């Protein structure tokens, strides 16, 4: 016997075929999806400290009330990547940055430093730049005797950032 398909059965069969097609497409998309997530993390590096040294001759002949003497500073970038120099401070301190007192009667307060102007600029890896503009002079203390500073070797401390 030959079965006749009714319109309802044809529509129902078409709906089932479309539904199966959609379902298989969703399953296909699910199985081929790559998704997102985190496998690990990157770590940003840190800066490497600049080195700063006196460039040229050290100031000599400092006397109370004497004239300003220039201090030029060579700043070097020892890193393997460029870094930006944005500031330089010159001060009378020991090499480790601690306060300097030669003997009672002669200390860092007997000297005045004019700070250099630094315009932020990159220094290439292994490169350097000489910063001029810093000056030192000995303050003329009208109240206290400054004989203890005669012949003193005044340490200059540089801080580059």
GROMACS .gro file of C-alpha atoms in nm:
model
  161
    1UNK     CA    1   0.000   0.000   0.000
    2UNK     CA    2   0.116   0.336  -0.090
    3UNK     CA    3   0.120   0.591   0.185
    4UNK     CA    4   0.024   0.941   0.107
    5UNK     CA    5   0.187   1.219   0.291
    6UNK     CA    6  -0.041   1.482   0.419
    7UNK     CA    7   0.049   1.848   0.422
    8UNK     CA    8   0.074   1.839   0.799
    9UNK     CA    9   0.323   1.555   0.785
   10UNK     CA   10   0.536   1.730   0.522
   11UNK     CA   11   0.544   2.052   0.729
   12UNK     CA   12   0.622   1.854   1.043
   13UNK     CA   13   0.902   1.666   0.865
   14UNK     CA   14   1.045   1.993   0.731
   15UNK     CA   15   1.042   2.143   1.080
   16UNK     CA   16   1.218   1.836   1.219
   17UNK     CA   17   1.483   1.850   0.942
   18UNK     CA   18   1.542   2.224   1.002
   19UNK     CA   19   1.559   2.169   1.377
   20UNK     CA   20   1.810   1.888   1.336
   21UNK     CA   21   2.013   2.105   1.099
   22UNK     CA   22   2.020   2.390   1.348
   23UNK     CA   23   2.103   2.155   1.634
   24UNK     CA   24   2.389   1.999   1.442
   25UNK     CA   25   2.520   2.348   1.353
   26UNK     CA   26   2.521   2.449   1.719
   27UNK     CA   27   2.694   2.127   1.813
   28UNK     CA   28   2.949   2.181   1.537
   29UNK     CA   29   3.015   2.537   1.652
   30UNK     CA   30   3.051   2.422   2.012
   31UNK     CA   31   3.301   2.149   1.926
   32UNK     CA   32   3.518   2.378   1.711
   33UNK     CA   33   3.512   2.677   1.945
   34UNK     CA   34   3.850   2.797   2.071
   35UNK     CA   35   3.724   2.994   2.372
   36UNK     CA   36   3.925   3.234   2.587
   37UNK     CA   37   4.121   3.205   2.906
   38UNK     CA   38   4.452   3.260   3.075
   39UNK     CA   39   4.743   3.021   3.043
   40UNK     CA   40   5.010   3.232   3.208
   41UNK     CA   41   5.117   3.590   3.252
   42UNK     CA   42   5.385   3.826   3.133
   43UNK     CA   43   5.593   4.019   3.380
   44UNK     CA   44   5.698   4.374   3.313
   45UNK     CA   45   6.062   4.446   3.377
   46UNK     CA   46   6.192   4.704   3.615
   47UNK     CA   47   6.416   5.002   3.554
   48UNK     CA   48   6.789   4.982   3.598
   49UNK     CA   49   6.949   5.254   3.807
   50UNK     CA   50   7.133   5.524   3.618
   51UNK     CA   51   7.496   5.586   3.710
   52UNK     CA   52   7.604   5.945   3.761
   53UNK     CA   53   7.962   6.066   3.784
   54UNK     CA   54   8.144   6.396   3.780
   55UNK     CA   55   8.229   6.499   3.425
   56UNK     CA   56   8.541   6.708   3.395
   57UNK     CA   57   8.726   6.871   3.682
   58UNK     CA   58   8.599   6.895   4.037
   59UNK     CA   59   8.543   7.246   4.170
   60UNK     CA   60   8.843   7.381   4.366
   61UNK     CA   61   8.926   7.684   4.574
   62UNK     CA   62   8.590   7.715   4.747
   63UNK     CA   63   8.600   8.005   4.995
   64UNK     CA   64   8.329   8.167   5.209
   65UNK     CA   65   8.125   8.398   4.989
   66UNK     CA   66   8.323   8.294   4.679
   67UNK     CA   67   8.183   8.265   4.330
   68UNK     CA   68   7.978   7.976   4.195
   69UNK     CA   69   8.172   7.692   4.037
   70UNK     CA   70   8.029   7.465   3.770
   71UNK     CA   71   7.954   7.098   3.825
   72UNK     CA   72   7.895   6.888   3.513
   73UNK     CA   73   7.748   6.543   3.565
   74UNK     CA   74   7.766   6.247   3.327
   75UNK     CA   75   7.457   6.027   3.353
   76UNK     CA   76   7.484   5.679   3.200
   77UNK     CA   77   7.208   5.430   3.124
   78UNK     CA   78   7.357   5.083   3.194
   79UNK     CA   79   7.034   4.908   3.090
   80UNK     CA   80   6.988   4.713   2.768
   81UNK     CA   81   6.689   4.931   2.682
   82UNK     CA   82   6.625   5.308   2.664
   83UNK     CA   83   6.525   5.486   2.985
   84UNK     CA   84   6.406   5.842   3.040
   85UNK     CA   85   6.609   6.073   3.260
   86UNK     CA   86   6.370   6.317   3.422
   87UNK     CA   87   6.570   6.460   3.708
   88UNK     CA   88   6.913   6.507   3.860
   89UNK     CA   89   6.991   6.626   4.210
   90UNK     CA   90   7.336   6.730   4.326
   91UNK     CA   91   7.408   6.750   4.698
   92UNK     CA   92   7.692   6.755   4.949
   93UNK     CA   93   7.669   6.406   5.100
   94UNK     CA   94   7.882   6.097   5.152
   95UNK     CA   95   7.903   5.843   4.869
   96UNK     CA   96   7.630   5.632   5.029
   97UNK     CA   97   7.395   5.933   5.048
   98UNK     CA   98   7.435   5.984   5.421
   99UNK     CA   99   7.493   6.325   5.576
  100UNK     CA  100   7.847   6.462   5.547
  101UNK     CA  101   8.022   6.629   5.837
  102UNK     CA  102   8.396   6.673   5.804
  103UNK     CA  103   8.453   6.783   6.160
  104UNK     CA  104   8.248   6.995   6.397
  105UNK     CA  105   8.241   7.334   6.232
  106UNK     CA  106   8.233   7.213   5.869
  107UNK     CA  107   7.933   7.036   5.717
  108UNK     CA  108   7.713   7.030   5.411
  109UNK     CA  109   7.533   7.342   5.536
  110UNK     CA  110   7.849   7.542   5.465
  111UNK     CA  111   7.792   7.486   5.092
  112UNK     CA  112   7.509   7.578   4.859
  113UNK     CA  113   7.417   7.391   4.542
  114UNK     CA  114   7.227   7.536   4.247
  115UNK     CA  115   7.043   7.244   4.090
  116UNK     CA  116   7.062   7.179   3.715
  117UNK     CA  117   6.756   7.198   3.492
  118UNK     CA  118   6.681   6.861   3.336
  119UNK     CA  119   6.443   6.826   3.045
  120UNK     CA  120   6.302   6.473   3.043
  121UNK     CA  121   6.465   6.282   2.760
  122UNK     CA  122   6.541   5.919   2.680
  123UNK     CA  123   6.895   5.788   2.709
  124UNK     CA  124   6.960   5.496   2.475
  125UNK     CA  125   7.075   5.159   2.608
  126UNK     CA  126   7.437   5.195   2.721
  127UNK     CA  127   7.430   5.564   2.631
  128UNK     CA  128   7.504   5.871   2.837
  129UNK     CA  129   7.442   6.243   2.855
  130UNK     CA  130   7.630   6.524   3.030
  131UNK     CA  131   7.410   6.756   3.236
  132UNK     CA  132   7.544   7.107   3.294
  133UNK     CA  133   7.403   7.386   3.504
  134UNK     CA  134   7.472   7.265   3.857
  135UNK     CA  135   7.685   7.502   4.065
  136UNK     CA  136   7.840   7.500   4.408
  137UNK     CA  137   7.967   7.779   4.629
  138UNK     CA  138   8.068   7.810   4.990
  139UNK     CA  139   7.823   8.003   5.206
  140UNK     CA  140   7.967   8.299   5.396
  141UNK     CA  141   7.854   8.233   5.753
  142UNK     CA  142   7.883   8.567   5.931
  143UNK     CA  143   7.814   8.414   6.273
  144UNK     CA  144   8.026   8.097   6.283
  145UNK     CA  145   8.397   8.050   6.210
  146UNK     CA  146   8.445   7.831   5.904
  147UNK     CA  147   8.817   7.757   5.947
  148UNK     CA  148   8.735   7.385   5.986
  149UNK     CA  149   8.647   7.380   5.612
  150UNK     CA  150   8.994   7.495   5.500
  151UNK     CA  151   9.137   7.238   5.261
  152UNK     CA  152   8.829   7.015   5.295
  153UNK     CA  153   8.752   6.761   5.026
  154UNK     CA  154   8.378   6.819   4.979
  155UNK     CA  155   8.194   6.506   4.856
  156UNK     CA  156   7.934   6.555   4.583
  157UNK     CA  157   7.646   6.309   4.566
  158UNK     CA  158   7.438   6.270   4.249
  159UNK     CA  159   7.089   6.126   4.230
  160UNK     CA  160   6.951   6.067   3.880
  161UNK     CA  161   6.592   5.963   3.818
   0.00000   0.00000   0.00000
